[in-house]
GROMACS .gro file of C-alpha atoms in nm:
model
  422
    1UNK     CA    1   0.285  -1.217   1.253
    2UNK     CA    2   0.010  -1.334   1.016
    3UNK     CA    3  -0.101  -1.686   0.927
    4UNK     CA    4   0.237  -1.757   0.762
    5UNK     CA    5   0.381  -1.774   1.113
    6UNK     CA    6   0.203  -2.106   1.162
    7UNK     CA    7   0.423  -2.255   0.889
    8UNK     CA    8   0.738  -2.128   1.061
    9UNK     CA    9   0.627  -2.296   1.385
   10UNK     CA   10   0.562  -2.622   1.202
   11UNK     CA   11   0.903  -2.610   1.032
   12UNK     CA   12   1.080  -2.559   1.365
   13UNK     CA   13   0.879  -2.841   1.525
   14UNK     CA   14   0.960  -3.080   1.242
   15UNK     CA   15   1.329  -2.984   1.257
   16UNK     CA   16   1.330  -3.066   1.629
   17UNK     CA   17   1.168  -3.402   1.550
   18UNK     CA   18   1.433  -3.469   1.284
   19UNK     CA   19   1.702  -3.412   1.548
   20UNK     CA   20   1.525  -3.635   1.797
   21UNK     CA   21   1.440  -3.348   2.029
   22UNK     CA   22   1.113  -3.265   2.199
   23UNK     CA   23   0.898  -2.979   2.074
   24UNK     CA   24   0.554  -2.829   2.123
   25UNK     CA   25   0.374  -2.563   1.920
   26UNK     CA   26   0.074  -2.360   2.030
   27UNK     CA   27  -0.075  -2.128   1.768
   28UNK     CA   28  -0.265  -1.837   1.920
   29UNK     CA   29  -0.490  -1.684   1.655
   30UNK     CA   30  -0.764  -1.536   1.871
   31UNK     CA   31  -1.085  -1.480   1.677
   32UNK     CA   32  -0.905  -1.448   1.345
   33UNK     CA   33  -0.881  -1.770   1.147
   34UNK     CA   34  -0.735  -1.612   0.834
   35UNK     CA   35  -0.549  -1.289   0.776
   36UNK     CA   36  -0.540  -1.185   1.143
   37UNK     CA   37  -0.258  -1.168   1.399
   38UNK     CA   38  -0.106  -1.500   1.502
   39UNK     CA   39   0.140  -1.589   1.777
   40UNK     CA   40   0.307  -1.930   1.774
   41UNK     CA   41   0.446  -2.044   2.108
   42UNK     CA   42   0.729  -2.289   2.025
   43UNK     CA   43   0.909  -2.479   2.297
   44UNK     CA   44   1.213  -2.705   2.236
   45UNK     CA   45   1.376  -2.947   2.480
   46UNK     CA   46   1.623  -3.233   2.462
   47UNK     CA   47   1.346  -3.479   2.553
   48UNK     CA   48   0.970  -3.454   2.497
   49UNK     CA   49   0.925  -3.544   2.864
   50UNK     CA   50   1.100  -3.221   2.962
   51UNK     CA   51   0.810  -3.015   2.825
   52UNK     CA   52   0.530  -2.964   3.073
   53UNK     CA   53   0.347  -2.673   2.906
   54UNK     CA   54   0.282  -2.554   2.553
   55UNK     CA   55   0.228  -2.194   2.658
   56UNK     CA   56   0.523  -1.954   2.700
   57UNK     CA   57   0.460  -1.760   3.019
   58UNK     CA   58   0.511  -1.392   3.090
   59UNK     CA   59   0.869  -1.278   3.024
   60UNK     CA   60   0.986  -1.635   2.953
   61UNK     CA   61   1.066  -1.626   2.579
   62UNK     CA   62   1.430  -1.682   2.486
   63UNK     CA   63   1.375  -1.572   2.127
   64UNK     CA   64   1.110  -1.372   1.945
   65UNK     CA   65   1.100  -1.393   1.566
   66UNK     CA   66   0.873  -1.109   1.462
   67UNK     CA   67   0.745  -1.143   1.107
   68UNK     CA   68   0.508  -0.846   1.149
   69UNK     CA   69   0.610  -0.542   1.354
   70UNK     CA   70   0.254  -0.447   1.449
   71UNK     CA   71   0.183  -0.791   1.597
   72UNK     CA   72   0.526  -0.810   1.760
   73UNK     CA   73   0.457  -0.479   1.938
   74UNK     CA   74   0.115  -0.594   2.061
   75UNK     CA   75   0.059  -0.641   2.433
   76UNK     CA   76   0.021  -1.018   2.393
   77UNK     CA   77   0.365  -1.046   2.231
   78UNK     CA   78   0.543  -0.787   2.448
   79UNK     CA   79   0.444  -0.964   2.767
   80UNK     CA   80   0.629  -1.279   2.651
   81UNK     CA   81   0.956  -1.082   2.635
   82UNK     CA   82   1.175  -1.045   2.941
   83UNK     CA   83   1.457  -0.812   3.049
   84UNK     CA   84   1.794  -0.979   3.011
   85UNK     CA   85   1.639  -1.293   2.864
   86UNK     CA   86   1.473  -1.241   2.526
   87UNK     CA   87   1.657  -1.191   2.199
   88UNK     CA   88   1.455  -1.065   1.902
   89UNK     CA   89   1.481  -1.066   1.523
   90UNK     CA   90   1.208  -0.844   1.381
   91UNK     CA   91   1.085  -0.771   1.029
   92UNK     CA   92   1.057  -0.391   1.037
   93UNK     CA   93   0.868  -0.357   0.708
   94UNK     CA   94   0.552  -0.165   0.793
   95UNK     CA   95   0.231  -0.329   0.671
   96UNK     CA   96  -0.099  -0.135   0.690
   97UNK     CA   97  -0.351  -0.282   0.932
   98UNK     CA   98  -0.731  -0.290   0.912
   99UNK     CA   99  -0.733   0.054   1.077
  100UNK     CA  100  -0.634   0.199   0.739
  101UNK     CA  101  -0.968   0.091   0.592
  102UNK     CA  102  -1.164   0.306   0.836
  103UNK     CA  103  -0.913   0.589   0.850
  104UNK     CA  104  -0.723   0.667   0.528
  105UNK     CA  105  -0.500   0.910   0.722
  106UNK     CA  106  -0.383   0.636   0.959
  107UNK     CA  107  -0.006   0.613   0.995
  108UNK     CA  108   0.179   0.308   1.123
  109UNK     CA  109   0.341   0.395   1.460
  110UNK     CA  110   0.676   0.246   1.362
  111UNK     CA  111   0.895   0.443   1.603
  112UNK     CA  112   0.683   0.363   1.910
  113UNK     CA  113   0.658  -0.006   1.811
  114UNK     CA  114   1.037  -0.037   1.782
  115UNK     CA  115   1.086   0.142   2.113
  116UNK     CA  116   0.835  -0.090   2.286
  117UNK     CA  117   1.015  -0.404   2.164
  118UNK     CA  118   1.358  -0.272   2.264
  119UNK     CA  119   1.228  -0.184   2.610
  120UNK     CA  120   1.072  -0.528   2.657
  121UNK     CA  121   1.400  -0.700   2.562
  122UNK     CA  122   1.619  -0.459   2.756
  123UNK     CA  123   1.980  -0.572   2.780
  124UNK     CA  124   1.953  -0.830   2.500
  125UNK     CA  125   2.023  -0.813   2.124
  126UNK     CA  126   1.728  -0.686   1.919
  127UNK     CA  127   1.770  -0.668   1.540
  128UNK     CA  128   1.526  -0.494   1.306
  129UNK     CA  129   1.554  -0.591   0.938
  130UNK     CA  130   1.350  -0.456   0.645
  131UNK     CA  131   1.281  -0.816   0.546
  132UNK     CA  132   0.961  -0.749   0.352
  133UNK     CA  133   1.132  -0.511   0.111
  134UNK     CA  134   1.446  -0.726   0.084
  135UNK     CA  135   1.252  -1.048   0.023
  136UNK     CA  136   1.037  -0.882  -0.243
  137UNK     CA  137   1.342  -0.742  -0.421
  138UNK     CA  138   1.542  -1.065  -0.408
  139UNK     CA  139   1.268  -1.324  -0.454
  140UNK     CA  140   0.972  -1.135  -0.597
  141UNK     CA  141   0.736  -1.211  -0.309
  142UNK     CA  142   0.708  -1.060   0.039
  143UNK     CA  143   0.588  -1.396   0.177
  144UNK     CA  144   0.956  -1.502   0.171
  145UNK     CA  145   1.015  -1.260   0.461
  146UNK     CA  146   0.893  -1.518   0.716
  147UNK     CA  147   1.148  -1.783   0.622
  148UNK     CA  148   1.406  -1.507   0.573
  149UNK     CA  149   1.364  -1.408   0.940
  150UNK     CA  150   1.400  -1.769   1.054
  151UNK     CA  151   1.728  -1.795   0.860
  152UNK     CA  152   1.843  -1.463   1.006
  153UNK     CA  153   1.775  -1.576   1.364
  154UNK     CA  154   1.944  -1.913   1.301
  155UNK     CA  155   2.261  -1.752   1.167
  156UNK     CA  156   2.275  -1.534   1.479
  157UNK     CA  157   2.293  -1.854   1.682
  158UNK     CA  158   1.956  -1.799   1.847
  159UNK     CA  159   1.773  -2.111   1.719
  160UNK     CA  160   1.887  -2.432   1.897
  161UNK     CA  161   1.861  -2.654   1.589
  162UNK     CA  162   2.095  -2.742   1.304
  163UNK     CA  163   2.058  -2.591   0.960
  164UNK     CA  164   2.046  -2.944   0.814
  165UNK     CA  165   1.740  -3.023   1.025
  166UNK     CA  166   1.565  -2.699   0.931
  167UNK     CA  167   1.631  -2.748   0.559
  168UNK     CA  168   1.508  -3.106   0.587
  169UNK     CA  169   1.193  -2.983   0.760
  170UNK     CA  170   1.131  -2.739   0.475
  171UNK     CA  171   1.173  -3.029   0.232
  172UNK     CA  172   0.932  -3.249   0.427
  173UNK     CA  173   0.677  -2.966   0.433
  174UNK     CA  174   0.661  -3.009   0.056
  175UNK     CA  175   0.548  -2.655  -0.027
  176UNK     CA  176   0.769  -2.431  -0.246
  177UNK     CA  177   1.071  -2.617  -0.117
  178UNK     CA  178   1.340  -2.446  -0.326
  179UNK     CA  179   1.182  -2.105  -0.271
  180UNK     CA  180   1.169  -2.143   0.108
  181UNK     CA  181   1.517  -2.290   0.133
  182UNK     CA  182   1.650  -2.000  -0.069
  183UNK     CA  183   1.467  -1.751   0.156
  184UNK     CA  184   1.620  -1.922   0.460
  185UNK     CA  185   1.961  -1.892   0.298
  186UNK     CA  186   1.918  -1.523   0.222
  187UNK     CA  187   1.827  -1.466   0.587
  188UNK     CA  188   2.151  -1.632   0.693
  189UNK     CA  189   2.351  -1.413   0.455
  190UNK     CA  190   2.175  -1.102   0.586
  191UNK     CA  191   2.266  -1.191   0.944
  192UNK     CA  192   2.629  -1.220   0.833
  193UNK     CA  193   2.645  -0.908   0.612
  194UNK     CA  194   2.323  -0.709   0.610
  195UNK     CA  195   2.479  -0.417   0.424
  196UNK     CA  196   2.574  -0.643   0.133
  197UNK     CA  197   2.226  -0.793   0.111
  198UNK     CA  198   2.072  -0.446   0.128
  199UNK     CA  199   2.295  -0.346  -0.163
  200UNK     CA  200   2.190  -0.651  -0.367
  201UNK     CA  201   1.824  -0.580  -0.292
  202UNK     CA  202   1.849  -0.219  -0.410
  203UNK     CA  203   1.781  -0.177  -0.783
  204UNK     CA  204   2.080  -0.048  -0.973
  205UNK     CA  205   1.892   0.253  -1.103
  206UNK     CA  206   2.036   0.602  -1.090
  207UNK     CA  207   1.914   0.808  -0.798
  208UNK     CA  208   1.737   1.115  -0.931
  209UNK     CA  209   1.701   1.401  -0.687
  210UNK     CA  210   1.394   1.614  -0.748
  211UNK     CA  211   1.368   1.964  -0.617
  212UNK     CA  212   1.036   2.067  -0.473
  213UNK     CA  213   0.830   2.195  -0.762
  214UNK     CA  214   0.739   2.559  -0.777
  215UNK     CA  215   0.377   2.655  -0.837
  216UNK     CA  216   0.451   2.697  -1.207
  217UNK     CA  217   0.616   2.356  -1.205
  218UNK     CA  218   0.313   2.195  -1.037
  219UNK     CA  219   0.081   2.348  -1.295
  220UNK     CA  220   0.302   2.252  -1.591
  221UNK     CA  221   0.333   1.894  -1.465
  222UNK     CA  222  -0.042   1.857  -1.437
  223UNK     CA  223  -0.107   2.018  -1.774
  224UNK     CA  224   0.121   1.757  -1.931
  225UNK     CA  225  -0.056   1.476  -1.747
  226UNK     CA  226  -0.405   1.595  -1.848
  227UNK     CA  227  -0.291   1.623  -2.208
  228UNK     CA  228  -0.200   1.253  -2.200
  229UNK     CA  229  -0.511   1.175  -1.997
  230UNK     CA  230  -0.742   1.332  -2.257
  231UNK     CA  231  -0.608   1.601  -2.490
  232UNK     CA  232  -0.466   1.955  -2.504
  233UNK     CA  233  -0.807   2.121  -2.491
  234UNK     CA  234  -0.892   1.936  -2.170
  235UNK     CA  235  -0.561   2.044  -2.016
  236UNK     CA  236  -0.624   2.400  -2.136
  237UNK     CA  237  -0.948   2.413  -1.938
  238UNK     CA  238  -0.751   2.326  -1.626
  239UNK     CA  239  -0.484   2.589  -1.685
  240UNK     CA  240  -0.737   2.862  -1.762
  241UNK     CA  241  -0.920   2.817  -1.431
  242UNK     CA  242  -0.599   2.796  -1.226
  243UNK     CA  243  -0.476   3.117  -1.393
  244UNK     CA  244  -0.808   3.285  -1.309
  245UNK     CA  245  -0.777   3.192  -0.942
  246UNK     CA  246  -0.413   3.303  -0.938
  247UNK     CA  247  -0.501   3.644  -1.079
  248UNK     CA  248  -0.777   3.707  -0.824
  249UNK     CA  249  -0.569   3.586  -0.531
  250UNK     CA  250  -0.276   3.806  -0.627
  251UNK     CA  251  -0.492   4.121  -0.608
  252UNK     CA  252  -0.723   4.031  -0.318
  253UNK     CA  253  -0.488   3.843  -0.082
  254UNK     CA  254  -0.168   4.048  -0.093
  255UNK     CA  255   0.014   3.827  -0.341
  256UNK     CA  256  -0.060   3.496  -0.165
  257UNK     CA  257  -0.054   3.175  -0.372
  258UNK     CA  258  -0.206   2.938  -0.112
  259UNK     CA  259  -0.547   2.924  -0.277
  260UNK     CA  260  -0.395   2.884  -0.623
  261UNK     CA  261  -0.179   2.596  -0.501
  262UNK     CA  262  -0.483   2.422  -0.350
  263UNK     CA  263  -0.683   2.464  -0.671
  264UNK     CA  264  -0.389   2.353  -0.888
  265UNK     CA  265  -0.369   2.025  -0.697
  266UNK     CA  266  -0.731   1.948  -0.622
  267UNK     CA  267  -0.903   2.066  -0.940
  268UNK     CA  268  -0.654   1.844  -1.119
  269UNK     CA  269  -0.754   1.552  -0.899
  270UNK     CA  270  -1.117   1.589  -1.002
  271UNK     CA  271  -1.031   1.622  -1.371
  272UNK     CA  272  -0.799   1.319  -1.368
  273UNK     CA  273  -1.034   1.063  -1.215
  274UNK     CA  274  -0.917   0.704  -1.263
  275UNK     CA  275  -1.204   0.589  -1.481
  276UNK     CA  276  -1.210   0.295  -1.723
  277UNK     CA  277  -1.018   0.481  -1.993
  278UNK     CA  278  -0.747   0.590  -1.752
  279UNK     CA  279  -0.705   0.241  -1.605
  280UNK     CA  280  -0.667   0.114  -1.960
  281UNK     CA  281  -0.414   0.383  -2.048
  282UNK     CA  282  -0.199   0.317  -1.740
  283UNK     CA  283  -0.194  -0.057  -1.808
  284UNK     CA  284  -0.113  -0.023  -2.177
  285UNK     CA  285   0.142   0.261  -2.197
  286UNK     CA  286   0.433   0.028  -2.114
  287UNK     CA  287   0.518   0.162  -1.767
  288UNK     CA  288   0.318  -0.103  -1.581
  289UNK     CA  289   0.478  -0.398  -1.761
  290UNK     CA  290   0.822  -0.240  -1.720
  291UNK     CA  291   0.772  -0.222  -1.343
  292UNK     CA  292   0.653  -0.584  -1.331
  293UNK     CA  293   0.958  -0.696  -1.531
  294UNK     CA  294   1.181  -0.502  -1.292
  295UNK     CA  295   1.043  -0.695  -0.992
  296UNK     CA  296   0.993  -1.047  -1.130
  297UNK     CA  297   1.203  -1.270  -1.349
  298UNK     CA  298   1.154  -1.605  -1.515
  299UNK     CA  299   0.835  -1.744  -1.663
  300UNK     CA  300   0.546  -1.567  -1.491
  301UNK     CA  301   0.187  -1.492  -1.586
  302UNK     CA  302  -0.035  -1.195  -1.512
  303UNK     CA  303  -0.394  -1.215  -1.392
  304UNK     CA  304  -0.623  -0.915  -1.356
  305UNK     CA  305  -0.903  -0.890  -1.101
  306UNK     CA  306  -1.163  -0.652  -1.242
  307UNK     CA  307  -1.524  -0.552  -1.197
  308UNK     CA  308  -1.607  -0.396  -1.537
  309UNK     CA  309  -1.907  -0.161  -1.529
  310UNK     CA  310  -2.212  -0.298  -1.710
  311UNK     CA  311  -2.066  -0.651  -1.699
  312UNK     CA  312  -1.964  -0.719  -1.339
  313UNK     CA  313  -2.157  -0.960  -1.121
  314UNK     CA  314  -2.303  -0.823  -0.799
  315UNK     CA  315  -2.306  -0.973  -0.451
  316UNK     CA  316  -2.594  -1.010  -0.209
  317UNK     CA  317  -2.524  -0.654  -0.090
  318UNK     CA  318  -2.571  -0.520  -0.442
  319UNK     CA  319  -2.205  -0.423  -0.476
  320UNK     CA  320  -1.998  -0.536  -0.778
  321UNK     CA  321  -1.781  -0.846  -0.749
  322UNK     CA  322  -1.443  -0.876  -0.914
  323UNK     CA  323  -1.363  -1.159  -1.152
  324UNK     CA  324  -1.027  -1.287  -1.270
  325UNK     CA  325  -0.917  -1.222  -1.629
  326UNK     CA  326  -0.612  -1.353  -1.812
  327UNK     CA  327  -0.331  -1.161  -1.980
  328UNK     CA  328  -0.545  -1.123  -2.294
  329UNK     CA  329  -0.717  -0.831  -2.122
  330UNK     CA  330  -0.411  -0.617  -2.207
  331UNK     CA  331  -0.535  -0.605  -2.565
  332UNK     CA  332  -0.870  -0.474  -2.442
  333UNK     CA  333  -0.683  -0.213  -2.235
  334UNK     CA  334  -0.490  -0.101  -2.542
  335UNK     CA  335  -0.807  -0.059  -2.746
  336UNK     CA  336  -0.996   0.117  -2.467
  337UNK     CA  337  -0.708   0.359  -2.413
  338UNK     CA  338  -0.723   0.455  -2.781
  339UNK     CA  339  -1.094   0.527  -2.740
  340UNK     CA  340  -1.053   0.779  -2.458
  341UNK     CA  341  -1.152   1.059  -2.698
  342UNK     CA  342  -1.506   0.928  -2.640
  343UNK     CA  343  -1.486   1.022  -2.270
  344UNK     CA  344  -1.777   1.247  -2.178
  345UNK     CA  345  -1.946   1.227  -2.518
  346UNK     CA  346  -2.281   1.070  -2.602
  347UNK     CA  347  -2.087   0.767  -2.733
  348UNK     CA  348  -1.920   0.705  -2.395
  349UNK     CA  349  -2.092   0.389  -2.269
  350UNK     CA  350  -1.945   0.437  -1.921
  351UNK     CA  351  -2.087   0.788  -1.886
  352UNK     CA  352  -2.436   0.653  -1.817
  353UNK     CA  353  -2.347   0.477  -1.491
  354UNK     CA  354  -2.439   0.664  -1.172
  355UNK     CA  355  -2.082   0.647  -1.051
  356UNK     CA  356  -1.943   0.819  -1.360
  357UNK     CA  357  -2.223   1.077  -1.368
  358UNK     CA  358  -2.146   1.173  -1.011
  359UNK     CA  359  -1.770   1.170  -1.054
  360UNK     CA  360  -1.763   1.379  -1.370
  361UNK     CA  361  -2.006   1.634  -1.227
  362UNK     CA  362  -1.769   1.702  -0.938
  363UNK     CA  363  -1.517   1.900  -1.144
  364UNK     CA  364  -1.790   2.130  -1.276
  365UNK     CA  365  -1.943   2.174  -0.930
  366UNK     CA  366  -1.600   2.253  -0.786
  367UNK     CA  367  -1.528   2.517  -1.048
  368UNK     CA  368  -1.874   2.674  -1.016
  369UNK     CA  369  -1.847   2.693  -0.637
  370UNK     CA  370  -1.500   2.850  -0.632
  371UNK     CA  371  -1.592   3.093  -0.909
  372UNK     CA  372  -1.879   3.215  -0.690
  373UNK     CA  373  -1.650   3.248  -0.386
  374UNK     CA  374  -1.359   3.430  -0.551
  375UNK     CA  375  -1.529   3.774  -0.527
  376UNK     CA  376  -1.556   3.720  -0.149
  377UNK     CA  377  -1.186   3.643  -0.106
  378UNK     CA  378  -1.003   3.848   0.156
  379UNK     CA  379  -0.691   3.795   0.361
  380UNK     CA  380  -0.915   3.725   0.661
  381UNK     CA  381  -1.106   3.437   0.501
  382UNK     CA  382  -0.822   3.304   0.286
  383UNK     CA  383  -0.765   2.999   0.508
  384UNK     CA  384  -1.133   2.904   0.490
  385UNK     CA  385  -1.135   2.926   0.111
  386UNK     CA  386  -0.816   2.718   0.096
  387UNK     CA  387  -0.989   2.454   0.312
  388UNK     CA  388  -1.291   2.455   0.079
  389UNK     CA  389  -1.065   2.426  -0.226
  390UNK     CA  390  -0.892   2.128  -0.060
  391UNK     CA  391  -1.215   1.931  -0.002
  392UNK     CA  392  -1.138   1.687  -0.292
  393UNK     CA  393  -0.850   1.553  -0.082
  394UNK     CA  394  -1.115   1.385   0.136
  395UNK     CA  395  -1.277   1.209  -0.162
  396UNK     CA  396  -1.079   0.887  -0.179
  397UNK     CA  397  -1.110   0.534  -0.308
  398UNK     CA  398  -1.320   0.394  -0.590
  399UNK     CA  399  -1.676   0.282  -0.642
  400UNK     CA  400  -1.897   0.263  -0.335
  401UNK     CA  401  -1.600   0.353  -0.111
  402UNK     CA  402  -1.556   0.680  -0.299
  403UNK     CA  403  -1.927   0.758  -0.274
  404UNK     CA  404  -1.913   0.712   0.104
  405UNK     CA  405  -1.622   0.955   0.130
  406UNK     CA  406  -1.802   1.195  -0.102
  407UNK     CA  407  -2.096   1.216   0.137
  408UNK     CA  408  -1.865   1.302   0.428
  409UNK     CA  409  -1.674   1.555   0.213
  410UNK     CA  410  -1.995   1.736   0.119
  411UNK     CA  411  -2.094   1.760   0.484
  412UNK     CA  412  -1.755   1.913   0.563
  413UNK     CA  413  -1.796   2.153   0.272
  414UNK     CA  414  -2.130   2.274   0.408
  415UNK     CA  415  -1.975   2.342   0.749
  416UNK     CA  416  -1.696   2.545   0.590
  417UNK     CA  417  -1.940   2.742   0.377
  418UNK     CA  418  -2.149   2.818   0.686
  419UNK     CA  419  -1.835   2.939   0.865
  420UNK     CA  420  -1.745   3.156   0.564
  421UNK     CA  421  -2.089   3.320   0.561
  422UNK     CA  422  -2.086   3.358   0.939
   0.00000   0.00000   0.00000
């Protein structure tokens, strides 16, 4: 898994020492010293003299504890597993990798990863447990998943050490002792009755089934959101343009609603940009604190990492740096949310930044462009116009990340416009 795997290896090694057994640990972190994939080769023997190598050779692992599915399904890990030899206890919670940074459409190949591990351990027990979600629900922190998986594997009888030695090793480690011992215990319970632990980890909230919204439902939902975002007049501007597109499409594209649906979703996205006022509103309307209270319990504190425009420090690359703020910032959020009526006016201090100028111009540019293209709409070019209307879907992220995506989106838009004219 990640760097937390090193701790698991150290705990196992210390537990072996407590029992008077021999143990070696070899942490393989490659070029990554922090935050990258890590494999810990742990070998246990009755006597230290029985260990002649720290490296687990190809197909020689008796047990694989996978704290990260992506790393567990890597070639380096798979080659340690052997047919008829290797048992595996794997945390199946999917965690985005660095590939997501370069490709926002990246999807974790969960099915192929699971299949690869099962194939490598053919003929032996392989258990996949959603430990990240369970640990977060039960203990408020996904980091507990690592110790949870160790407890799970131990309860299965796959770790040749006593629970007393492992708990003592956690104590000797001296870091979050009660927390880690509890995580180990939850892993044991899960190995005994996973269904019961899953039930305990599932919030006792009523399950609400939502039907897929109709076009009218999509529009009404977004009108309500924009009213809260700004006011009724702002939401009315959105509805008026969507109705205009719907009227033209109905007469020029044989009753199709594809273009209207695209405009309803993507014009809304441009109008509802997550600017300073919106961030403040979302943090002060009560929903955020309710969600935090639903996840955590006890005496906890909130810290906010922010890069406020006009005030944020900048790094050597000229990009803003985030700073940590205490819980007092909620009062600033409350006040700023009340001031959202200033958005877009001459009194809006945020409107003068280049980022906000660019972002707020996008909605007007989008409406102007589509208004000019509506008279050209035909059934033959409907798909091209839908693609043009969906361009905002490619504008993702915030700050300099958003500007980078905006450049690529505009290039795509020009290609589509050229195809439309051609």
